[in-house]
GROMACS .gro file of N, CA, C and O in nm:
model
  256
    1MET      N    1   0.066  -0.107  -0.001
    1MET     CA    2   0.020  -0.004   0.005
    1MET      C    3   0.083   0.128  -0.035
    1MET      O    4   0.232   0.130   0.057
    2LEU      N    5   0.080   0.198  -0.055
    2LEU     CA    6   0.160   0.341  -0.069
    2LEU      C    7   0.073   0.484  -0.084
    2LEU      O    8  -0.047   0.456  -0.113
    3SER      N    9   0.145   0.524  -0.015
    3SER     CA   10   0.060   0.685   0.064
    3SER      C   11   0.157   0.780   0.031
    3SER      O   12   0.302   0.749  -0.006
    4GLN      N   13   0.136   0.933  -0.032
    4GLN     CA   14   0.195   1.050  -0.027
    4GLN      C   15   0.167   1.123   0.035
    4GLN      O   16   0.015   1.128   0.111
    5PRO      N   17   0.257   1.234   0.128
    5PRO     CA   18   0.255   1.287   0.165
    5PRO      C   19   0.103   1.404   0.175
    5PRO      O   20   0.110   1.505   0.052
    6SER      N   21   0.033   1.479   0.235
    6SER     CA   22  -0.030   1.606   0.167
    6SER      C   23   0.061   1.706   0.135
    6SER      O   24   0.131   1.709   0.219
    7ALA      N   25  -0.026   1.750   0.086
    7ALA     CA   26   0.026   1.922   0.053
    7ALA      C   27   0.075   2.010   0.173
    7ALA      O   28   0.150   2.056   0.166
    8ASP      N   29  -0.036   2.029   0.256
    8ASP     CA   30  -0.026   2.115   0.344
    8ASP      C   31   0.036   2.091   0.531
    8ASP      O   32   0.025   2.077   0.593
    9ARG      N   33   0.157   1.962   0.487
    9ARG     CA   34   0.230   1.931   0.621
    9ARG      C   35   0.304   2.079   0.689
    9ARG      O   36   0.364   2.130   0.651
   10ARG      N   37   0.267   2.037   0.828
   10ARG     CA   38   0.334   2.116   0.918
   10ARG      C   39   0.444   2.043   1.001
   10ARG      O   40   0.451   1.921   0.928
   11PRO      N   41   0.518   2.110   1.016
   11PRO     CA   42   0.662   2.098   1.091
   11PRO      C   43   0.620   1.959   1.211
   11PRO      O   44   0.538   2.015   1.264
   12ALA      N   45   0.725   1.898   1.239
   12ALA     CA   46   0.673   1.807   1.379
   12ALA      C   47   0.682   1.863   1.500
   12ALA      O   48   0.636   1.823   1.604
   13ALA      N   49   0.765   2.034   1.500
   13ALA     CA   50   0.793   2.104   1.643
   13ALA      C   51   0.671   2.188   1.633
   13ALA      O   52   0.616   2.254   1.550
   14HIS      N   53   0.554   2.196   1.747
   14HIS     CA   54   0.508   2.305   1.776
   14HIS      C   55   0.565   2.381   1.884
   14HIS      O   56   0.547   2.399   2.006
   15GLU      N   57   0.561   2.514   1.818
   15GLU     CA   58   0.626   2.619   1.824
   15GLU      C   59   0.561   2.674   1.934
   15GLU      O   60   0.571   2.781   2.044
   16ASN      N   61   0.427   2.659   1.910
   16ASN     CA   62   0.310   2.758   2.052
   16ASN      C   63   0.232   2.720   2.127
   16ASN      O   64   0.127   2.713   2.174
   17GLU      N   65   0.260   2.544   2.133
   17GLU     CA   66   0.277   2.470   2.243
   17GLU      C   67   0.282   2.499   2.370
   17GLU      O   68   0.358   2.470   2.389
   18TYR      N   69   0.155   2.523   2.450
   18TYR     CA   70   0.230   2.531   2.608
   18TYR      C   71   0.125   2.365   2.745
   18TYR      O   72   0.066   2.361   2.665
   19GLY      N   73   0.175   2.370   2.814
   19GLY     CA   74   0.151   2.256   2.923
   19GLY      C   75   0.144   2.299   3.049
   19GLY      O   76   0.243   2.331   3.070
   20VAL      N   77   0.087   2.229   3.154
   20VAL     CA   78   0.144   2.302   3.318
   20VAL      C   79   0.066   2.131   3.328
   20VAL      O   80  -0.023   2.067   3.305
   21GLU      N   81   0.105   2.025   3.437
   21GLU     CA   82   0.084   1.924   3.493
   21GLU      C   83   0.084   1.978   3.639
   21GLU      O   84   0.215   1.980   3.681
   22VAL      N   85   0.034   1.888   3.701
   22VAL     CA   86  -0.016   1.881   3.849
   22VAL      C   87  -0.022   1.749   3.924
   22VAL      O   88  -0.107   1.693   3.880
   23VAL      N   89   0.099   1.695   3.958
   23VAL     CA   90   0.066   1.560   4.013
   23VAL      C   91   0.099   1.524   4.226
   23VAL      O   92   0.196   1.618   4.233
   24TYR      N   93   0.034   1.477   4.268
   24TYR     CA   94   0.012   1.456   4.400
   24TYR      C   95   0.048   1.300   4.452
   24TYR      O   96  -0.042   1.215   4.323
   25VAL      N   97   0.092   1.254   4.558
   25VAL     CA   98   0.075   1.075   4.580
   25VAL      C   99   0.054   1.106   4.713
   25VAL      O  100   0.054   1.166   4.798
   26PHE      N  101  -0.055   1.042   4.707
   26PHE     CA  102  -0.130   1.023   4.851
   26PHE      C  103  -0.108   0.878   4.865
   26PHE      O  104  -0.130   0.752   4.837
   27GLN      N  105  -0.038   0.844   5.010
   27GLN     CA  106   0.030   0.722   5.059
   27GLN      C  107  -0.061   0.607   5.124
   27GLN      O  108  -0.103   0.693   5.215
   28ILE      N  109  -0.121   0.563   5.103
   28ILE     CA  110  -0.238   0.482   5.150
   28ILE      C  111  -0.168   0.373   5.274
   28ILE      O  112  -0.291   0.326   5.317
   29THR      N  113  -0.052   0.280   5.141
   29THR     CA  114  -0.071   0.175   5.194
   29THR      C  115   0.081   0.147   5.211
   29THR      O  116   0.141   0.282   5.124
   30PRO      N  117   0.149   0.123   5.287
   30PRO     CA  118   0.378   0.080   5.243
   30PRO      C  119   0.346   0.063   5.056
   30PRO      O  120   0.499   0.077   5.035
   31THR      N  121   0.255  -0.014   5.018
   31THR     CA  122   0.294  -0.081   4.879
   31THR      C  123   0.162  -0.040   4.802
   31THR      O  124   0.192  -0.067   4.672
   32ALA      N  125   0.083   0.093   4.862
   32ALA     CA  126  -0.010   0.132   4.708
   32ALA      C  127  -0.040   0.281   4.760
   32ALA      O  128  -0.008   0.347   4.862
   33TYR      N  129   0.002   0.336   4.651
   33TYR     CA  130  -0.038   0.472   4.628
   33TYR      C  131  -0.117   0.496   4.504
   33TYR      O  132  -0.058   0.528   4.384
   34PRO      N  133  -0.195   0.613   4.517
   34PRO     CA  134  -0.257   0.641   4.423
   34PRO      C  135  -0.229   0.790   4.377
   34PRO      O  136  -0.197   0.857   4.466
   35THR      N  137  -0.230   0.843   4.218
   35THR     CA  138  -0.111   0.923   4.214
   35THR      C  139  -0.116   1.015   4.095
   35THR      O  140  -0.203   0.999   4.045
   36PRO      N  141  -0.304   1.174   4.192
   36PRO     CA  142  -0.383   1.187   4.105
   36PRO      C  143  -0.324   1.273   3.996
   36PRO      O  144  -0.224   1.333   4.026
   37ASP      N  145  -0.326   1.274   3.841
   37ASP     CA  146  -0.270   1.399   3.774
   37ASP      C  147  -0.335   1.479   3.674
   37ASP      O  148  -0.458   1.442   3.635
   38VAL      N  149  -0.307   1.607   3.682
   38VAL     CA  150  -0.421   1.688   3.616
   38VAL      C  151  -0.374   1.754   3.516
   38VAL      O  152  -0.231   1.818   3.533
   39GLN      N  153  -0.336   1.779   3.354
   39GLN     CA  154  -0.268   1.903   3.258
   39GLN      C  155  -0.381   1.960   3.182
   39GLN      O  156  -0.462   1.901   3.118
   40MET      N  157  -0.278   2.063   3.173
   40MET     CA  158  -0.397   2.221   3.074
   40MET      C  159  -0.317   2.207   2.970
   40MET      O  160  -0.178   2.259   2.957
   41LEU      N  161  -0.334   2.181   2.841
   41LEU     CA  162  -0.299   2.220   2.704
   41LEU      C  163  -0.337   2.360   2.639
   41LEU      O  164  -0.459   2.294   2.675
   42GLN      N  165  -0.255   2.443   2.644
   42GLN     CA  166  -0.303   2.587   2.536
   42GLN      C  167  -0.177   2.531   2.440
   42GLN      O  168  -0.127   2.499   2.352
   43ASN      N  169  -0.311   2.556   2.287
   43ASN     CA  170  -0.317   2.495   2.200
   43ASN      C  171  -0.179   2.403   2.146
   43ASN      O  172  -0.093   2.379   2.106
   44PRO      N  173  -0.334   2.287   2.172
   44PRO     CA  174  -0.234   2.156   2.163
   44PRO      C  175  -0.210   2.119   2.018
   44PRO      O  176  -0.317   2.158   1.938
   45ALA      N  177  -0.064   2.086   1.993
   45ALA     CA  178  -0.074   1.995   1.832
   45ALA      C  179  -0.027   2.169   1.753
   45ALA      O  180  -0.078   2.101   1.652
   46ASN      N  181  -0.050   2.276   1.803
   46ASN     CA  182  -0.083   2.360   1.732
   46ASN      C  183  -0.178   2.421   1.605
   46ASN      O  184  -0.146   2.469   1.549
   47ASN      N  185  -0.286   2.383   1.729
   47ASN     CA  186  -0.451   2.390   1.645
   47ASN      C  187  -0.530   2.467   1.706
   47ASN      O  188  -0.553   2.423   1.782
   48ALA      N  189  -0.522   2.594   1.669
   48ALA     CA  190  -0.680   2.679   1.677
   48ALA      C  191  -0.769   2.600   1.707
   48ALA      O  192  -0.868   2.639   1.824
   49ASP      N  193  -0.819   2.525   1.604
   49ASP     CA  194  -0.949   2.447   1.602
   49ASP      C  195  -0.992   2.380   1.758
   49ASP      O  196  -1.051   2.335   1.783
   50LEU      N  197  -0.884   2.329   1.806
   50LEU     CA  198  -0.902   2.241   1.890
   50LEU      C  199  -0.922   2.329   2.041
   50LEU      O  200  -0.996   2.275   2.123
   51GLY      N  201  -0.852   2.429   2.056
   51GLY     CA  202  -0.887   2.524   2.153
   51GLY      C  203  -0.800   2.469   2.337
   51GLY      O  204  -0.683   2.372   2.240
   52ASN      N  205  -0.808   2.491   2.402
   52ASN     CA  206  -0.758   2.421   2.519
   52ASN      C  207  -0.818   2.287   2.583
   52ASN      O  208  -0.922   2.270   2.560
   53SER      N  209  -0.684   2.210   2.625
   53SER     CA  210  -0.723   2.066   2.664
   53SER      C  211  -0.722   2.071   2.800
   53SER      O  212  -0.624   2.104   2.863
   54LEU      N  213  -0.789   1.992   2.900
   54LEU     CA  214  -0.744   1.969   3.001
   54LEU      C  215  -0.797   1.811   3.021
   54LEU      O  216  -0.852   1.724   2.991
   55VAL      N  217  -0.693   1.764   3.107
   55VAL     CA  218  -0.679   1.550   3.089
   55VAL      C  219  -0.673   1.546   3.266
   55VAL      O  220  -0.546   1.617   3.316
   56PHE      N  221  -0.735   1.473   3.328
   56PHE     CA  222  -0.687   1.431   3.411
   56PHE      C  223  -0.701   1.237   3.424
   56PHE      O  224  -0.745   1.193   3.324
   57GLN      N  225  -0.592   1.219   3.535
   57GLN     CA  226  -0.552   1.089   3.549
   57GLN      C  227  -0.531   1.032   3.683
   57GLN      O  228  -0.504   1.109   3.776
   58LEU      N  229  -0.621   0.895   3.705
   58LEU     CA  230  -0.616   0.833   3.849
   58LEU      C  231  -0.498   0.683   3.835
   58LEU      O  232  -0.599   0.599   3.879
   59PRO      N  233  -0.358   0.690   3.846
   59PRO     CA  234  -0.332   0.606   3.846
   59PRO      C  235  -0.354   0.565   3.969
   59PRO      O  236  -0.280   0.582   4.064
   60LEU      N  237  -0.301   0.443   3.975
   60LEU     CA  238  -0.263   0.326   4.110
   60LEU      C  239  -0.143   0.250   4.129
   60LEU      O  240  -0.128   0.193   4.035
   61VAL      N  241  -0.112   0.281   4.187
   61VAL     CA  242   0.055   0.209   4.198
   61VAL      C  243   0.077   0.125   4.311
   61VAL      O  244   0.011   0.187   4.432
   62THR      N  245   0.096   0.025   4.307
   62THR     CA  246   0.129  -0.093   4.375
   62THR      C  247   0.272  -0.201   4.405
   62THR      O  248   0.329  -0.154   4.202
   63SER      N  249   0.303  -0.218   4.487
   63SER     CA  250   0.450  -0.344   4.490
   63SER      C  251   0.460  -0.416   4.581
   63SER      O  252   0.355  -0.373   4.694
   64TRP      N  253   0.478  -0.479   4.549
   64TRP     CA  254   0.528  -0.628   4.702
   64TRP      C  255   0.647  -0.661   4.683
   64TRP      O  256   0.730  -0.660   4.596
   0.00000   0.00000   0.00000
C-alpha cells in the first residue's frame, strides 16, 4: 500500500504549544499509592480549532 504526504504538511515541532501538569502522591499503604494528575494544554498540536485541553488521570501504583 503506497501513500503520499498531503500538500499542507506542518513541521513536527509545535512552537506555540504550552502545558502545565500537577501531580500529587497519596500514600495509603506502604505498598500502594494513587497519584492523581491534571494536565492543561494550551493550543495543543498547534491547532487553534482544538482550543485548550484538560486531561485527568488517576493511576494506582502498587508493589510487593
